[in-house]
Short mmCIF file of C-alpha atoms and ligand atoms in Angstrom, two decimals:
data_model
loop_
_atom_site.label_atom_id
_atom_site.label_comp_id
_atom_site.label_asym_id
_atom_site.label_seq_id
_atom_site.Cartn_x
_atom_site.Cartn_y
_atom_site.Cartn_z
CA MET A 217 15.41 -1.32 -44.50
CA LEU A 218 15.41 0.10 -41.02
CA SER A 219 12.25 2.04 -41.61
CA LYS A 220 10.43 -1.13 -43.06
CA GLN A 221 11.63 -3.20 -40.03
CA ILE A 222 10.22 -0.50 -37.70
CA PHE A 223 6.90 -0.06 -39.55
CA SER A 224 5.98 -3.54 -40.46
CA PRO A 225 7.66 -5.95 -37.83
CA VAL A 226 6.69 -9.67 -38.44
CA ASN A 227 4.56 -11.66 -35.97
CA LEU A 228 6.35 -14.52 -34.61
CA LEU A 229 3.38 -16.37 -33.46
CA PRO A 230 1.29 -18.60 -35.95
CA HIS A 231 -2.17 -17.88 -34.12
CA GLU A 232 -3.48 -16.63 -30.92
CA GLY A 233 -1.85 -13.41 -30.38
CA GLU A 234 1.03 -11.33 -31.50
CA ALA A 235 4.79 -11.13 -30.80
CA LEU A 236 6.18 -8.47 -33.06
CA TYR A 237 9.97 -8.24 -33.34
CA VAL A 238 11.93 -5.11 -34.17
CA PRO A 239 15.53 -5.58 -34.26
CA SER A 240 16.82 -2.09 -34.39
CA PHE A 241 14.18 -0.20 -32.17
CA LEU A 242 17.36 1.59 -30.51
CA SER A 243 20.39 2.53 -32.33
CA SER A 244 23.67 0.87 -31.14
CA GLU A 245 24.82 4.31 -29.54
CA GLU A 246 21.46 4.40 -27.77
CA SER A 247 21.73 0.91 -26.62
CA SER A 248 25.24 1.47 -24.94
CA ARG A 249 24.10 4.64 -23.49
CA PHE A 250 21.12 3.09 -21.87
CA PHE A 251 23.08 -0.12 -20.88
CA SER A 252 25.79 1.77 -18.93
CA LYS A 253 23.20 4.00 -17.29
CA PHE A 254 20.84 1.15 -16.23
CA SER A 255 23.96 -0.96 -15.01
CA SER A 256 24.75 1.44 -12.35
CA GLY A 257 21.82 3.67 -11.96
CA ILE A 258 19.04 1.07 -11.40
CA ARG A 259 18.37 -0.14 -7.75
CA TRP A 260 18.84 -3.74 -8.42
CA ASN A 261 17.79 -6.41 -6.08
CA GLN A 262 17.74 -10.36 -5.92
CA GLU A 263 14.32 -11.24 -4.63
CA THR A 264 13.22 -14.40 -3.21
CA ILE A 265 9.99 -16.01 -4.59
CA TRP A 266 7.57 -18.78 -3.79
CA MET A 267 7.93 -21.89 -6.05
CA PHE A 268 6.22 -25.13 -5.45
CA GLY A 269 5.87 -24.33 -1.77
CA LYS A 270 9.41 -23.42 -1.34
CA ARG A 271 11.31 -19.77 -1.03
CA VAL A 272 13.89 -19.68 -3.89
CA MET A 273 16.23 -16.79 -4.85
CA GLN A 274 15.48 -15.75 -8.44
CA PRO A 275 18.30 -16.51 -10.89
CA ARG A 276 18.69 -12.89 -11.97
CA LEU A 277 18.51 -9.25 -10.30
CA THR A 278 15.26 -7.22 -10.85
CA ALA A 279 13.81 -3.87 -10.18
CA LEU A 280 10.42 -2.14 -10.69
CA TYR A 281 9.92 1.47 -11.60
CA GLY A 282 6.74 3.29 -12.45
CA ASP A 283 3.60 4.71 -10.72
CA PRO A 284 4.34 4.68 -7.09
CA ALA A 285 0.68 4.41 -6.20
CA ILE A 286 0.34 1.19 -8.04
CA PRO A 287 2.20 -1.82 -6.47
CA TYR A 288 2.88 -4.86 -8.56
CA GLY A 289 2.96 -8.50 -7.43
CA TYR A 290 3.90 -11.91 -8.95
CA SER A 291 4.95 -15.26 -7.82
CA GLY A 292 4.03 -14.46 -4.25
CA ILE A 293 5.98 -11.38 -3.95
CA SER A 294 4.75 -7.75 -3.85
CA MET A 295 7.14 -4.93 -5.28
CA GLN A 296 6.70 -1.42 -4.55
CA PRO A 297 7.86 0.74 -7.62
CA TYR A 298 10.54 3.47 -7.42
CA PRO A 299 9.40 6.55 -9.76
CA PHE A 300 10.45 6.41 -13.31
CA THR A 301 14.16 7.81 -13.82
CA PRO A 302 14.60 10.46 -16.76
CA GLU A 303 15.97 7.73 -18.95
CA LEU A 304 13.22 5.16 -18.12
CA LEU A 305 10.64 8.03 -18.86
CA GLU A 306 12.35 8.82 -22.32
CA LEU A 307 12.12 4.96 -23.32
CA LYS A 308 8.40 4.85 -22.01
CA GLN A 309 7.32 7.79 -24.03
CA ARG A 310 8.85 6.35 -27.33
CA LEU A 311 7.30 2.94 -26.42
CA ASP A 312 3.96 4.64 -25.77
CA VAL A 313 3.72 6.16 -28.91
CA PHE A 314 4.83 2.97 -30.86
CA ALA A 315 2.56 0.63 -28.90
CA GLY A 316 -0.46 3.03 -28.82
CA VAL A 317 -0.86 2.71 -25.00
CA SER A 318 0.26 4.43 -21.89
CA PHE A 319 2.80 2.18 -19.97
CA SER A 320 2.50 2.59 -16.05
CA HIS A 321 5.39 0.38 -15.01
CA VAL A 322 8.65 -1.17 -16.24
CA LEU A 323 10.02 -4.50 -14.78
CA LEU A 324 13.78 -4.68 -15.45
CA ASN A 325 15.78 -7.81 -15.33
CA PHE A 326 19.57 -8.03 -14.96
CA TYR A 327 21.04 -11.40 -16.23
CA ARG A 328 24.65 -11.32 -14.77
CA ASN A 329 26.05 -14.05 -17.03
CA GLY A 330 24.58 -17.09 -19.08
CA GLY A 331 23.75 -18.92 -15.75
CA ASP A 332 21.08 -16.25 -15.02
CA SER A 333 17.64 -17.11 -16.65
CA MET A 334 13.77 -16.89 -16.47
CA GLY A 335 11.81 -20.11 -16.61
CA TRP A 336 8.63 -20.80 -18.63
CA HIS A 337 5.89 -18.49 -17.63
CA ARG A 338 3.02 -16.30 -18.86
CA ASP A 339 2.47 -12.81 -17.83
CA ASN A 340 -1.02 -13.18 -17.05
CA GLU A 341 -1.60 -11.64 -13.75
CA LYS A 342 -5.16 -10.22 -13.05
CA SER A 343 -3.61 -6.70 -12.65
CA LEU A 344 -2.29 -6.62 -16.24
CA GLY A 345 -6.09 -7.07 -17.52
CA ASN A 346 -7.22 -9.22 -20.58
CA ASN A 347 -4.82 -9.30 -23.48
CA PRO A 348 -2.11 -7.14 -21.99
CA VAL A 349 0.52 -5.24 -23.95
CA ILE A 350 3.96 -5.82 -23.02
CA ALA A 351 7.07 -3.94 -24.61
CA SER A 352 10.19 -5.94 -23.95
CA ILE A 353 13.58 -3.90 -24.72
CA SER A 354 16.97 -6.05 -24.72
CA LEU A 355 20.25 -4.46 -23.88
CA GLY A 356 23.98 -6.06 -24.02
CA ALA A 357 24.45 -9.57 -24.62
CA GLU A 358 22.31 -11.26 -27.33
CA ARG A 359 20.31 -14.14 -25.64
CA ARG A 360 17.98 -16.99 -26.83
CA PHE A 361 14.16 -16.38 -26.02
CA GLN A 362 11.33 -19.02 -26.58
CA PHE A 363 7.76 -19.33 -26.80
CA ARG A 364 5.74 -22.49 -26.66
CA HIS A 365 2.15 -22.99 -26.86
CA TYR A 366 0.63 -23.07 -23.13
CA MET A 367 -1.86 -26.03 -23.76
CA ASN A 368 0.25 -28.30 -26.35
CA LYS A 369 3.59 -27.29 -25.25
CA ALA A 370 4.45 -26.99 -28.94
CA PRO A 371 5.51 -25.70 -31.45
CA LYS A 372 8.68 -24.09 -29.81
CA ILE A 373 9.35 -20.56 -31.46
CA ASP A 374 13.04 -19.51 -30.92
CA LEU A 375 14.62 -16.31 -31.62
CA MET A 376 17.92 -14.22 -30.57
CA LEU A 377 17.08 -10.95 -28.63
CA ALA A 378 19.73 -8.56 -30.06
CA SER A 379 20.89 -5.34 -28.12
CA GLY A 380 18.45 -2.52 -29.11
CA SER A 381 15.62 -4.87 -29.95
CA LEU A 382 11.91 -4.66 -29.03
CA LEU A 383 9.64 -7.38 -28.78
CA LEU A 384 6.11 -6.14 -28.53
CA MET A 385 3.63 -8.94 -27.18
CA LYS A 386 -0.19 -8.29 -27.34
CA GLY A 387 -3.30 -9.79 -28.13
CA GLU A 388 -3.92 -13.49 -26.78
CA SER A 389 -0.21 -14.03 -26.67
CA GLN A 390 -0.21 -14.18 -22.72
CA GLN A 391 -2.92 -16.60 -22.52
CA ALA A 392 -2.14 -18.92 -25.34
CA TRP A 393 1.62 -19.02 -25.26
CA GLU A 394 4.34 -19.09 -22.43
CA HIS A 395 7.95 -17.75 -22.85
CA GLN A 396 11.45 -18.31 -21.23
CA LEU A 397 15.14 -16.98 -21.45
CA PRO A 398 16.97 -20.26 -20.82
CA LYS A 399 20.25 -20.54 -19.36
CA VAL A 400 23.46 -20.70 -21.49
CA SER A 401 27.17 -21.14 -20.92
CA ALA A 402 27.87 -19.12 -17.92
CA SER A 403 30.72 -17.00 -19.81
CA THR A 404 27.98 -15.04 -21.46
CA ALA A 405 28.29 -11.12 -21.14
CA PRO A 406 25.53 -9.42 -19.13
CA ARG A 407 22.21 -8.39 -20.63
CA ILE A 408 19.55 -6.06 -19.32
CA ASN A 409 15.95 -6.52 -20.14
CA LEU A 410 13.12 -3.99 -19.70
CA THR A 411 9.27 -5.09 -19.93
CA PHE A 412 7.03 -2.07 -19.82
CA ARG A 413 3.46 -3.01 -18.80
CA VAL A 414 0.07 -1.26 -18.21
CA ILE A 415 -0.67 -2.22 -14.57
CA GLN A 416 -4.09 -1.41 -13.11
CA SER A 417 -4.89 -0.33 -9.74
CA ALA A 418 -6.14 -2.89 -7.27
CA LYS A 419 -9.07 -0.48 -6.74
CA ALA A 420 -10.00 -0.04 -10.51
O1 LIG B 234 14.62 -11.17 -20.42
C1 LIG B 234 13.57 -11.34 -20.98
O2 LIG B 234 13.68 -11.28 -22.25
C2 LIG B 234 12.22 -11.85 -20.82
C3 LIG B 234 11.65 -11.24 -19.48
C4 LIG B 234 10.27 -11.63 -19.11
O3 LIG B 234 9.59 -12.52 -19.85
C5 LIG B 234 9.46 -10.91 -18.02
O4 LIG B 234 10.20 -9.98 -17.61
O5 LIG B 234 8.33 -11.24 -17.96
FE1 LIG B 235 7.57 -12.65 -19.20
#
């Protein structure tokens, strides 16, 4: 039942943190509406980041929206947020209620095809504080997502992120586990991902 899935989602992590998967957080009509709105209405950019002392192009497009007073940085880049659009604000307000926090920003990722990806990482920047709550919405093509324990590099936990789904990560999940979105065959259709975050001001 939909209501059961929404109100008692399963924790995918066996210990140290929570990753709750809600397959139908958005209806398929809402998912299509948001997908087309964000495809053309978001100011997508391909950033270059520092990796192992080299500047490399990220294998995806990104954009940051949220509180303009609080910039956000990771992997040696600093991003200045654009203010929330009405659609992003609508999603933020629904996720605030669901997660019981007030999200300040959303980092958006556009995976143009299966060749675009995101490598193993943890979202554990200082500006996210201890045990951050991260709400991740998927739109468009279904893609594989994986967790593995940060220290042991095992076990590996695999799931398919459906269009309209929510993955809510909290507790110790960003300390104890890393995650990735691996490459797949390049013919895969585009996917948009939104990760809502609570980013603390540098002065706080
Ligand atoms: O695209 C995804 O599902 C993952 C995004 C992610 O891990 C991130 O933005 O930190
Ligand atoms: Fe992440």
